Amino acid sequence: MLNLERLRTLNAVARHGSVSAAADGLHVTTSAVSQQLAKLERETGQQLLAKQGRGVRLTDAGRLLADHASRILSQVELAQADLEAQRGQAVGELLLGAFPTAARGLFPAALAALRRAHPQLRARLEEMEPQEAVPQVVRGDIDVAVVLDWDNKPLPMPDGLAKAPVLDDIADVAMPVDHPLAGREEVDLEEFADDDWVSWPRGEFCHDWLMLTLRGKGIEPRISHMAEEHHTQLALIAAGLGVAVAPRLGRGPVPEGVRVVPVRHTVRRHVYAIWRADADRRPSIRAAVEALRLAGEKVAG
């Protein structure tokens, strides 16, 4: 009889590509992963892993069993979803991921509402960028993720995922209070062609959006500073070190020395929840999505 947890471990190695990455994804030690795989090899009587340089690779038998493991685990998840749906209660553990401003601006209210309405549901949040969250939902490492895209830059979404809107997040331009445009009621992004910019870090989805958007307006942006946290970006702007696009979600109080001005042609990003379509019947997922939607209504309203 094949052990389900050992199949889950083999599946994690196949998905993540290494023992150490699988251990991180399963939140266990590398030695625990190695022990599970050694037991699985004894159970099957076949070698499932072979050394490759400093790492390992799946043997033909390992790949064959990993393919079966993926289908078996998917069926187990469907069974769990059906049982939870039949019970009609949001119970058990729910793993959630969100980009930082959503984690700050939406999740305190949403998680508190979930705890009040569903005391037997254990919801856990982890911050992660959209490009990390999507594959983690696909792999089943997390149950629900809150992600974003922009009007002119959609987030690539693989098949097999369901989604629901949470809110549209409007973005303004943040600038030093002594900036020549700080007294305006509205601005256009083209008016900042000669400014230094404070951006998200290179490689992040929002950084790529900023570069795409400004270049689309004929601006080759001069990125002087990069910071992941919006509070850090605003602190740099307060010191007179540049301008930035500043979404409103999770922004908090604007520091002294910063003026935030709306963009004439509204810049907005779409915030939405995603989850695996085969888990759509789980009451816990429906409860979490509804709590996030209500939190989004409060933020937007």
PDB file of C-alpha atoms in Angstrom:
ATOM      1  CA  MET A   1       0.000   0.000   0.000  1.00  0.00           C
ATOM      2  CA  LEU A   2       1.476   3.365  -1.021  1.00  0.00           C
ATOM      3  CA  ASN A   3       1.602   5.951   1.733  1.00  0.00           C
ATOM      4  CA  LEU A   4      -0.202   9.199   0.837  1.00  0.00           C
ATOM      5  CA  GLU A   5       2.226  11.499   2.639  1.00  0.00           C
ATOM      6  CA  ARG A   6       5.175   9.871   0.891  1.00  0.00           C
ATOM      7  CA  LEU A   7       3.447  10.352  -2.443  1.00  0.00           C
ATOM      8  CA  ARG A   8       2.909  13.995  -1.466  1.00  0.00           C
ATOM      9  CA  THR A   9       6.640  14.292  -0.762  1.00  0.00           C
ATOM     10  CA  LEU A  10       7.595  12.771  -4.120  1.00  0.00           C
ATOM     11  CA  ASN A  11       5.120  15.062  -5.846  1.00  0.00           C
ATOM     12  CA  ALA A  12       6.724  18.066  -4.125  1.00  0.00           C
ATOM     13  CA  VAL A  13      10.196  17.044  -5.324  1.00  0.00           C
ATOM     14  CA  ALA A  14       8.869  16.670  -8.874  1.00  0.00           C
ATOM     15  CA  ARG A  15       7.161  20.080  -8.734  1.00  0.00           C
ATOM     16  CA  HIS A  16       9.933  22.031  -7.024  1.00  0.00           C
ATOM     17  CA  GLY A  17      12.885  20.350  -8.722  1.00  0.00           C
ATOM     18  CA  SER A  18      15.005  19.592  -5.647  1.00  0.00           C
ATOM     19  CA  VAL A  19      14.862  18.062  -2.175  1.00  0.00           C
ATOM     20  CA  SER A  20      15.624  21.369  -0.450  1.00  0.00           C
ATOM     21  CA  ALA A  21      12.960  23.281  -2.410  1.00  0.00           C
ATOM     22  CA  ALA A  22      10.439  20.514  -1.705  1.00  0.00           C
ATOM     23  CA  ALA A  23      11.272  20.742   1.996  1.00  0.00           C
ATOM     24  CA  ASP A  24      10.638  24.496   1.920  1.00  0.00           C
ATOM     25  CA  GLY A  25       7.325  23.980   0.149  1.00  0.00           C
ATOM     26  CA  LEU A  26       6.229  21.314   2.628  1.00  0.00           C
ATOM     27  CA  HIS A  27       7.557  23.275   5.637  1.00  0.00           C
ATOM     28  CA  VAL A  28       9.709  20.342   6.807  1.00  0.00           C
ATOM     29  CA  THR A  29      13.443  19.645   6.959  1.00  0.00           C
ATOM     30  CA  THR A  30      15.438  18.234   4.059  1.00  0.00           C
ATOM     31  CA  SER A  31      16.251  15.168   6.148  1.00  0.00           C
ATOM     32  CA  ALA A  32      12.516  14.535   6.638  1.00  0.00           C
ATOM     33  CA  VAL A  33      12.023  14.648   2.857  1.00  0.00           C
ATOM     34  CA  SER A  34      14.956  12.280   2.303  1.00  0.00           C
ATOM     35  CA  GLN A  35      13.615   9.841   4.902  1.00  0.00           C
ATOM     36  CA  GLN A  36      10.147   9.810   3.330  1.00  0.00           C
ATOM     37  CA  LEU A  37      11.603   9.170  -0.116  1.00  0.00           C
ATOM     38  CA  ALA A  38      13.851   6.388   1.183  1.00  0.00           C
ATOM     39  CA  LYS A  39      10.812   4.682   2.742  1.00  0.00           C
ATOM     40  CA  LEU A  40       8.884   5.101  -0.518  1.00  0.00           C
ATOM     41  CA  GLU A  41      11.725   3.462  -2.441  1.00  0.00           C
ATOM     42  CA  ARG A  42      11.631   0.512  -0.030  1.00  0.00           C
ATOM     43  CA  GLU A  43       7.851   0.260  -0.384  1.00  0.00           C
ATOM     44  CA  THR A  44       7.995   0.248  -4.192  1.00  0.00           C
ATOM     45  CA  GLY A  45      11.209  -1.729  -4.517  1.00  0.00           C
ATOM     46  CA  GLN A  46      12.478   0.749  -7.094  1.00  0.00           C
ATOM     47  CA  GLN A  47      14.968   3.598  -7.201  1.00  0.00           C
ATOM     48  CA  LEU A  48      13.021   6.845  -7.527  1.00  0.00           C
ATOM     49  CA  LEU A  49      15.868   9.376  -7.310  1.00  0.00           C
ATOM     50  CA  ALA A  50      19.353   9.458  -8.815  1.00  0.00           C
ATOM     51  CA  LYS A  51      22.193  11.829  -8.045  1.00  0.00           C
ATOM     52  CA  GLN A  52      22.850  14.557 -10.602  1.00  0.00           C
ATOM     53  CA  GLY A  53      25.786  16.809  -9.783  1.00  0.00           C
ATOM     54  CA  ARG A  54      25.117  18.251  -6.341  1.00  0.00           C
ATOM     55  CA  GLY A  55      21.404  17.576  -6.611  1.00  0.00           C
ATOM     56  CA  VAL A  56      19.074  14.769  -7.612  1.00  0.00           C
ATOM     57  CA  ARG A  57      16.800  13.899 -10.500  1.00  0.00           C
ATOM     58  CA  LEU A  58      13.818  11.603 -10.786  1.00  0.00           C
ATOM     59  CA  THR A  59      14.461   8.249 -12.406  1.00  0.00           C
ATOM     60  CA  ASP A  60      12.031   6.888 -14.992  1.00  0.00           C
ATOM     61  CA  ALA A  61      10.246   5.051 -12.194  1.00  0.00           C
ATOM     62  CA  GLY A  62      10.258   8.205 -10.100  1.00  0.00           C
ATOM     63  CA  ARG A  63       8.670  10.272 -12.882  1.00  0.00           C
ATOM     64  CA  LEU A  64       6.063   7.571 -13.494  1.00  0.00           C
ATOM     65  CA  LEU A  65       5.091   7.421  -9.827  1.00  0.00           C
ATOM     66  CA  ALA A  66       5.169  11.236  -9.505  1.00  0.00           C
ATOM     67  CA  ASP A  67       2.654  11.509 -12.379  1.00  0.00           C
ATOM     68  CA  HIS A  68       0.373   9.056 -10.593  1.00  0.00           C
ATOM     69  CA  ALA A  69       0.910  10.899  -7.310  1.00  0.00           C
ATOM     70  CA  SER A  70      -0.240  14.173  -8.857  1.00  0.00           C
ATOM     71  CA  ARG A  71      -3.489  12.596 -10.036  1.00  0.00           C
ATOM     72  CA  ILE A  72      -4.034  10.783  -6.738  1.00  0.00           C
ATOM     73  CA  LEU A  73      -3.514  13.945  -4.703  1.00  0.00           C
ATOM     74  CA  SER A  74      -5.886  15.851  -6.992  1.00  0.00           C
ATOM     75  CA  GLN A  75      -8.548  13.195  -6.378  1.00  0.00           C
ATOM     76  CA  VAL A  76      -7.933  13.385  -2.633  1.00  0.00           C
ATOM     77  CA  GLU A  77      -8.415  17.150  -2.765  1.00  0.00           C
ATOM     78  CA  LEU A  78     -11.662  16.708  -4.683  1.00  0.00           C
ATOM     79  CA  ALA A  79     -12.845  14.219  -2.075  1.00  0.00           C
ATOM     80  CA  GLN A  80     -11.972  16.629   0.733  1.00  0.00           C
ATOM     81  CA  ALA A  81     -13.774  19.451  -1.072  1.00  0.00           C
ATOM     82  CA  ASP A  82     -16.874  17.281  -1.543  1.00  0.00           C
ATOM     83  CA  LEU A  83     -16.901  16.234   2.125  1.00  0.00           C
ATOM     84  CA  GLU A  84     -16.471  19.819   3.270  1.00  0.00           C
ATOM     85  CA  ALA A  85     -19.229  20.942   0.903  1.00  0.00           C
ATOM     86  CA  GLN A  86     -21.564  18.198   2.150  1.00  0.00           C
ATOM     87  CA  ARG A  87     -20.934  19.245   5.743  1.00  0.00           C
ATOM     88  CA  GLY A  88     -21.624  22.830   4.657  1.00  0.00           C
ATOM     89  CA  GLN A  89     -19.226  24.344   7.163  1.00  0.00           C
ATOM     90  CA  ALA A  90     -15.982  26.283   6.790  1.00  0.00           C
ATOM     91  CA  VAL A  91     -13.632  24.237   8.959  1.00  0.00           C
ATOM     92  CA  GLY A  92     -10.018  23.076   9.007  1.00  0.00           C
ATOM     93  CA  GLU A  93      -6.979  24.972   7.737  1.00  0.00           C
ATOM     94  CA  LEU A  94      -6.937  27.523   4.929  1.00  0.00           C
ATOM     95  CA  LEU A  95      -3.658  28.860   3.541  1.00  0.00           C
ATOM     96  CA  LEU A  96      -3.767  32.326   1.973  1.00  0.00           C
ATOM     97  CA  GLY A  97      -1.231  34.421   0.082  1.00  0.00           C
ATOM     98  CA  ALA A  98      -1.285  38.129  -0.750  1.00  0.00           C
ATOM     99  CA  PHE A  99       0.986  40.895  -2.013  1.00  0.00           C
ATOM    100  CA  PRO A 100       2.099  43.265   0.787  1.00  0.00           C
ATOM    101  CA  THR A 101      -0.366  46.140   0.367  1.00  0.00           C
ATOM    102  CA  ALA A 102      -3.289  43.719   0.138  1.00  0.00           C
ATOM    103  CA  ALA A 103      -1.988  41.910   3.215  1.00  0.00           C
ATOM    104  CA  ARG A 104      -1.964  45.245   5.051  1.00  0.00           C
ATOM    105  CA  GLY A 105      -5.062  46.868   3.555  1.00  0.00           C
ATOM    106  CA  LEU A 106      -7.486  43.928   3.259  1.00  0.00           C
ATOM    107  CA  PHE A 107      -6.515  40.992   5.412  1.00  0.00           C
ATOM    108  CA  PRO A 108      -6.767  42.347   8.968  1.00  0.00           C
ATOM    109  CA  ALA A 109     -10.481  43.007   8.459  1.00  0.00           C
ATOM    110  CA  ALA A 110     -11.081  39.882   6.358  1.00  0.00           C
ATOM    111  CA  LEU A 111      -9.303  37.525   8.751  1.00  0.00           C
ATOM    112  CA  ALA A 112     -11.050  39.015  11.774  1.00  0.00           C
ATOM    113  CA  ALA A 113     -14.424  38.565  10.051  1.00  0.00           C
ATOM    114  CA  LEU A 114     -13.577  34.955   9.187  1.00  0.00           C
ATOM    115  CA  ARG A 115     -12.620  34.209  12.790  1.00  0.00           C
ATOM    116  CA  ARG A 116     -15.888  35.644  14.085  1.00  0.00           C
ATOM    117  CA  ALA A 117     -18.092  33.881  11.532  1.00  0.00           C
ATOM    118  CA  HIS A 118     -16.203  30.572  11.325  1.00  0.00           C
ATOM    119  CA  PRO A 119     -14.371  29.869  14.599  1.00  0.00           C
ATOM    120  CA  GLN A 120     -13.427  26.325  13.486  1.00  0.00           C
ATOM    121  CA  LEU A 121     -11.577  27.650  10.421  1.00  0.00           C
ATOM    122  CA  ARG A 122      -7.836  28.257  10.861  1.00  0.00           C
ATOM    123  CA  ALA A 123      -6.809  30.795   8.201  1.00  0.00           C
ATOM    124  CA  ARG A 124      -3.093  31.551   7.806  1.00  0.00           C
ATOM    125  CA  LEU A 125      -1.643  34.378   5.710  1.00  0.00           C
ATOM    126  CA  GLU A 126       1.724  34.623   3.970  1.00  0.00           C
ATOM    127  CA  GLU A 127       2.928  37.661   2.021  1.00  0.00           C
ATOM    128  CA  MET A 128       4.041  36.952  -1.539  1.00  0.00           C
ATOM    129  CA  GLU A 129       4.147  38.723  -4.874  1.00  0.00           C
ATOM    130  CA  PRO A 130       1.634  37.730  -7.592  1.00  0.00           C
ATOM    131  CA  GLN A 131       4.244  35.954  -9.703  1.00  0.00           C
ATOM    132  CA  GLU A 132       4.979  33.728  -6.688  1.00  0.00           C
ATOM    133  CA  ALA A 133       1.356  33.286  -5.629  1.00  0.00           C
ATOM    134  CA  VAL A 134      -0.067  31.988  -8.925  1.00  0.00           C
ATOM    135  CA  PRO A 135       2.178  28.889  -9.182  1.00  0.00           C
ATOM    136  CA  GLN A 136       1.712  28.192  -5.473  1.00  0.00           C
ATOM    137  CA  VAL A 137      -2.063  28.090  -5.953  1.00  0.00           C
ATOM    138  CA  VAL A 138      -1.645  25.854  -9.017  1.00  0.00           C
ATOM    139  CA  ARG A 139       0.617  23.473  -7.062  1.00  0.00           C
ATOM    140  CA  GLY A 140      -1.717  23.429  -4.073  1.00  0.00           C
ATOM    141  CA  ASP A 141       0.820  24.976  -1.700  1.00  0.00           C
ATOM    142  CA  ILE A 142      -1.770  27.627  -0.793  1.00  0.00           C
ATOM    143  CA  ASP A 143      -5.551  27.597  -1.126  1.00  0.00           C
ATOM    144  CA  VAL A 144      -6.394  31.207  -2.027  1.00  0.00           C
ATOM    145  CA  ALA A 145      -4.234  34.091  -3.225  1.00  0.00           C
ATOM    146  CA  VAL A 146      -4.988  37.760  -3.667  1.00  0.00           C
ATOM    147  CA  VAL A 147      -3.196  39.017  -6.769  1.00  0.00           C
ATOM    148  CA  LEU A 148      -3.382  42.018  -9.079  1.00  0.00           C
ATOM    149  CA  ASP A 149      -3.014  43.235 -12.594  1.00  0.00           C
ATOM    150  CA  TRP A 150      -3.250  46.626 -14.300  1.00  0.00           C
ATOM    151  CA  ASP A 151      -5.496  47.986 -17.038  1.00  0.00           C
ATOM    152  CA  ASN A 152      -2.699  47.676 -19.597  1.00  0.00           C
ATOM    153  CA  LYS A 153      -0.851  44.664 -18.151  1.00  0.00           C
ATOM    154  CA  PRO A 154      -2.903  41.557 -17.275  1.00  0.00           C
ATOM    155  CA  LEU A 155      -1.392  38.922 -15.013  1.00  0.00           C
ATOM    156  CA  PRO A 156      -0.875  35.633 -16.923  1.00  0.00           C
ATOM    157  CA  MET A 157      -3.301  33.080 -15.506  1.00  0.00           C
ATOM    158  CA  PRO A 158      -3.029  29.332 -16.232  1.00  0.00           C
ATOM    159  CA  ASP A 159      -6.019  27.080 -16.818  1.00  0.00           C
ATOM    160  CA  GLY A 160      -7.676  25.415 -13.866  1.00  0.00           C
ATOM    161  CA  LEU A 161      -8.007  28.502 -11.669  1.00  0.00           C
ATOM    162  CA  ALA A 162     -11.137  30.370 -10.618  1.00  0.00           C
ATOM    163  CA  LYS A 163     -11.120  34.077  -9.786  1.00  0.00           C
ATOM    164  CA  ALA A 164     -13.329  36.712  -8.203  1.00  0.00           C
ATOM    165  CA  PRO A 165     -12.868  40.509  -8.090  1.00  0.00           C
ATOM    166  CA  VAL A 166     -12.065  42.074  -4.723  1.00  0.00           C
ATOM    167  CA  LEU A 167     -11.690  45.752  -5.643  1.00  0.00           C
ATOM    168  CA  ASP A 168     -10.257  48.209  -8.169  1.00  0.00           C
ATOM    169  CA  ASP A 169      -7.368  50.068  -6.559  1.00  0.00           C
ATOM    170  CA  ILE A 170      -6.767  53.592  -7.865  1.00  0.00           C
ATOM    171  CA  ALA A 171      -3.186  54.858  -8.023  1.00  0.00           C
ATOM    172  CA  ASP A 172      -2.004  58.465  -7.704  1.00  0.00           C
ATOM    173  CA  VAL A 173       1.358  60.163  -8.180  1.00  0.00           C
ATOM    174  CA  ALA A 174       3.305  60.869  -5.005  1.00  0.00           C
ATOM    175  CA  MET A 175       5.803  63.747  -5.118  1.00  0.00           C
ATOM    176  CA  PRO A 176       7.679  66.058  -2.737  1.00  0.00           C
ATOM    177  CA  VAL A 177       5.567  68.958  -1.440  1.00  0.00           C
ATOM    178  CA  ASP A 178       7.864  71.444  -3.160  1.00  0.00           C
ATOM    179  CA  HIS A 179       7.526  69.762  -6.561  1.00  0.00           C
ATOM    180  CA  PRO A 180       6.310  72.209  -9.272  1.00  0.00           C
ATOM    181  CA  LEU A 181       3.166  70.078  -9.809  1.00  0.00           C
ATOM    182  CA  ALA A 182       2.356  69.551  -6.121  1.00  0.00           C
ATOM    183  CA  GLY A 183      -0.342  72.230  -6.140  1.00  0.00           C
ATOM    184  CA  ARG A 184      -2.302  70.703  -9.002  1.00  0.00           C
ATOM    185  CA  GLU A 185      -5.659  68.934  -8.625  1.00  0.00           C
ATOM    186  CA  GLU A 186      -4.765  66.409 -11.346  1.00  0.00           C
ATOM    187  CA  VAL A 187      -1.644  65.464 -13.278  1.00  0.00           C
ATOM    188  CA  ASP A 188      -0.648  63.432 -16.315  1.00  0.00           C
ATOM    189  CA  LEU A 189       2.159  60.890 -16.126  1.00  0.00           C
ATOM    190  CA  GLU A 190       3.796  62.530 -19.153  1.00  0.00           C
ATOM    191  CA  GLU A 191       4.453  65.626 -17.043  1.00  0.00           C
ATOM    192  CA  PHE A 192       7.044  63.694 -15.010  1.00  0.00           C
ATOM    193  CA  ALA A 193       9.284  62.800 -17.944  1.00  0.00           C
ATOM    194  CA  ASP A 194      12.247  64.673 -16.452  1.00  0.00           C
ATOM    195  CA  ASP A 195      11.820  63.427 -12.875  1.00  0.00           C
ATOM    196  CA  ASP A 196      13.684  60.736 -11.006  1.00  0.00           C
ATOM    197  CA  TRP A 197      11.422  57.800 -10.175  1.00  0.00           C
ATOM    198  CA  VAL A 198      11.120  55.609  -7.110  1.00  0.00           C
ATOM    199  CA  SER A 199      10.016  52.152  -8.226  1.00  0.00           C
ATOM    200  CA  TRP A 200       9.268  48.667  -7.012  1.00  0.00           C
ATOM    201  CA  PRO A 201      12.284  46.297  -7.287  1.00  0.00           C
ATOM    202  CA  ARG A 202      13.355  45.081 -10.688  1.00  0.00           C
ATOM    203  CA  GLY A 203      11.621  41.856 -11.727  1.00  0.00           C
ATOM    204  CA  GLU A 204       8.450  42.525  -9.748  1.00  0.00           C
ATOM    205  CA  PHE A 205       5.177  42.670 -11.660  1.00  0.00           C
ATOM    206  CA  CYS A 206       4.492  46.312 -10.690  1.00  0.00           C
ATOM    207  CA  HIS A 207       7.997  47.413 -11.717  1.00  0.00           C
ATOM    208  CA  ASP A 208       7.464  45.838 -15.133  1.00  0.00           C
ATOM    209  CA  TRP A 209       4.089  47.606 -15.370  1.00  0.00           C
ATOM    210  CA  LEU A 210       5.654  50.988 -14.526  1.00  0.00           C
ATOM    211  CA  MET A 211       8.350  50.613 -17.178  1.00  0.00           C
ATOM    212  CA  LEU A 212       5.789  49.478 -19.776  1.00  0.00           C
ATOM    213  CA  THR A 213       3.406  52.334 -18.970  1.00  0.00           C
ATOM    214  CA  LEU A 214       5.951  55.144 -18.975  1.00  0.00           C
ATOM    215  CA  ARG A 215       7.674  53.907 -22.110  1.00  0.00           C
ATOM    216  CA  GLY A 216       4.254  53.669 -23.752  1.00  0.00           C
ATOM    217  CA  LYS A 217       3.935  57.414 -23.126  1.00  0.00           C
ATOM    218  CA  GLY A 218       7.297  58.135 -24.701  1.00  0.00           C
ATOM    219  CA  ILE A 219       9.147  58.404 -21.379  1.00  0.00           C
ATOM    220  CA  GLU A 220      12.372  56.523 -20.728  1.00  0.00           C
ATOM    221  CA  PRO A 221      12.092  56.452 -16.917  1.00  0.00           C
ATOM    222  CA  ARG A 222      15.083  57.390 -14.834  1.00  0.00           C
ATOM    223  CA  ILE A 223      14.783  54.945 -11.917  1.00  0.00           C
ATOM    224  CA  SER A 224      16.853  56.327  -9.074  1.00  0.00           C
ATOM    225  CA  HIS A 225      15.663  54.145  -6.185  1.00  0.00           C
ATOM    226  CA  MET A 226      13.832  50.848  -5.761  1.00  0.00           C
ATOM    227  CA  ALA A 227      11.903  49.748  -2.681  1.00  0.00           C
ATOM    228  CA  GLU A 228       9.329  47.011  -2.190  1.00  0.00           C
ATOM    229  CA  GLU A 229       7.396  48.643   0.652  1.00  0.00           C
ATOM    230  CA  HIS A 230       5.274  51.675  -0.199  1.00  0.00           C
ATOM    231  CA  HIS A 231       6.148  53.269   3.157  1.00  0.00           C
ATOM    232  CA  THR A 232       9.825  53.189   2.140  1.00  0.00           C
ATOM    233  CA  GLN A 233       8.990  54.687  -1.253  1.00  0.00           C
ATOM    234  CA  LEU A 234       7.076  57.530   0.419  1.00  0.00           C
ATOM    235  CA  ALA A 235       9.943  58.152   2.840  1.00  0.00           C
ATOM    236  CA  LEU A 236      12.332  58.542  -0.109  1.00  0.00           C
ATOM    237  CA  ILE A 237       9.890  60.944  -1.779  1.00  0.00           C
ATOM    238  CA  ALA A 238       9.550  62.967   1.441  1.00  0.00           C
ATOM    239  CA  ALA A 239      13.325  63.414   1.317  1.00  0.00           C
ATOM    240  CA  GLY A 240      12.993  64.918  -2.170  1.00  0.00           C
ATOM    241  CA  LEU A 241      14.518  61.946  -3.964  1.00  0.00           C
ATOM    242  CA  GLY A 242      11.935  61.337  -6.678  1.00  0.00           C
ATOM    243  CA  VAL A 243       8.315  60.676  -7.573  1.00  0.00           C
ATOM    244  CA  ALA A 244       6.320  57.435  -7.626  1.00  0.00           C
ATOM    245  CA  VAL A 245       3.020  55.871  -8.588  1.00  0.00           C
ATOM    246  CA  ALA A 246       1.258  55.303  -5.265  1.00  0.00           C
ATOM    247  CA  PRO A 247      -1.731  52.912  -5.118  1.00  0.00           C
ATOM    248  CA  ARG A 248      -4.272  53.730  -2.414  1.00  0.00           C
ATOM    249  CA  LEU A 249      -4.737  50.214  -0.991  1.00  0.00           C
ATOM    250  CA  GLY A 250      -2.799  49.843   2.254  1.00  0.00           C
ATOM    251  CA  ARG A 251      -1.168  53.243   1.815  1.00  0.00           C
ATOM    252  CA  GLY A 252      -1.849  54.549   5.309  1.00  0.00           C
ATOM    253  CA  PRO A 253      -1.084  58.110   6.378  1.00  0.00           C
ATOM    254  CA  VAL A 254       0.999  60.063   3.878  1.00  0.00           C
ATOM    255  CA  PRO A 255       4.129  61.407   5.597  1.00  0.00           C
ATOM    256  CA  GLU A 256       4.901  65.089   5.887  1.00  0.00           C
ATOM    257  CA  GLY A 257       6.804  66.300   2.881  1.00  0.00           C
ATOM    258  CA  VAL A 258       4.758  64.242   0.401  1.00  0.00           C
ATOM    259  CA  ARG A 259       1.871  65.408  -1.774  1.00  0.00           C
ATOM    260  CA  VAL A 260      -0.328  62.816  -3.504  1.00  0.00           C
ATOM    261  CA  VAL A 261      -2.159  63.961  -6.654  1.00  0.00           C
ATOM    262  CA  PRO A 262      -4.704  61.957  -8.729  1.00  0.00           C
ATOM    263  CA  VAL A 263      -3.908  61.092 -12.344  1.00  0.00           C
ATOM    264  CA  ARG A 264      -6.202  62.739 -14.909  1.00  0.00           C
ATOM    265  CA  HIS A 265      -6.738  59.505 -16.864  1.00  0.00           C
ATOM    266  CA  THR A 266      -7.288  57.233 -13.873  1.00  0.00           C
ATOM    267  CA  VAL A 267      -4.610  54.632 -13.273  1.00  0.00           C
ATOM    268  CA  ARG A 268      -5.985  51.569 -11.546  1.00  0.00           C
ATOM    269  CA  ARG A 269      -4.976  48.041 -10.706  1.00  0.00           C
ATOM    270  CA  HIS A 270      -7.458  45.192 -10.411  1.00  0.00           C
ATOM    271  CA  VAL A 271      -7.240  43.180  -7.199  1.00  0.00           C
ATOM    272  CA  TYR A 272      -8.820  39.751  -7.178  1.00  0.00           C
ATOM    273  CA  ALA A 273      -8.782  36.383  -5.407  1.00  0.00           C
ATOM    274  CA  ILE A 274      -7.775  33.170  -7.162  1.00  0.00           C
ATOM    275  CA  TRP A 275      -8.119  29.512  -6.183  1.00  0.00           C
ATOM    276  CA  ARG A 276      -8.107  26.110  -7.850  1.00  0.00           C
ATOM    277  CA  ALA A 277     -11.339  25.460  -9.707  1.00  0.00           C
ATOM    278  CA  ASP A 278     -11.486  21.865  -8.439  1.00  0.00           C
ATOM    279  CA  ALA A 279     -11.747  23.233  -4.882  1.00  0.00           C
ATOM    280  CA  ASP A 280     -14.591  25.604  -5.774  1.00  0.00           C
ATOM    281  CA  ARG A 281     -17.133  23.757  -3.633  1.00  0.00           C
ATOM    282  CA  ARG A 282     -15.200  24.159  -0.383  1.00  0.00           C
ATOM    283  CA  PRO A 283     -17.188  26.376   2.017  1.00  0.00           C
ATOM    284  CA  SER A 284     -13.935  27.654   3.530  1.00  0.00           C
ATOM    285  CA  ILE A 285     -12.808  29.073   0.180  1.00  0.00           C
ATOM    286  CA  ARG A 286     -16.197  30.631  -0.468  1.00  0.00           C
ATOM    287  CA  ALA A 287     -16.160  32.160   3.029  1.00  0.00           C
ATOM    288  CA  ALA A 288     -12.660  33.599   2.535  1.00  0.00           C
ATOM    289  CA  VAL A 289     -13.490  35.084  -0.876  1.00  0.00           C
ATOM    290  CA  GLU A 290     -16.648  36.682   0.514  1.00  0.00           C
ATOM    291  CA  ALA A 291     -14.747  38.125   3.495  1.00  0.00           C
ATOM    292  CA  LEU A 292     -12.150  39.591   1.124  1.00  0.00           C
ATOM    293  CA  ARG A 293     -14.874  41.028  -1.109  1.00  0.00           C
ATOM    294  CA  LEU A 294     -16.554  42.732   1.843  1.00  0.00           C
ATOM    295  CA  ALA A 295     -13.198  44.087   3.059  1.00  0.00           C
ATOM    296  CA  GLY A 296     -12.596  45.414  -0.472  1.00  0.00           C
ATOM    297  CA  GLU A 297     -16.002  47.147  -0.464  1.00  0.00           C
ATOM    298  CA  LYS A 298     -15.105  48.949   2.764  1.00  0.00           C
ATOM    299  CA  VAL A 299     -11.744  50.065   1.392  1.00  0.00           C
ATOM    300  CA  ALA A 300     -13.243  51.267  -1.905  1.00  0.00           C
ATOM    301  CA  GLY A 301     -16.324  52.843  -0.312  1.00  0.00           C
TER     302      GLY A 301
END
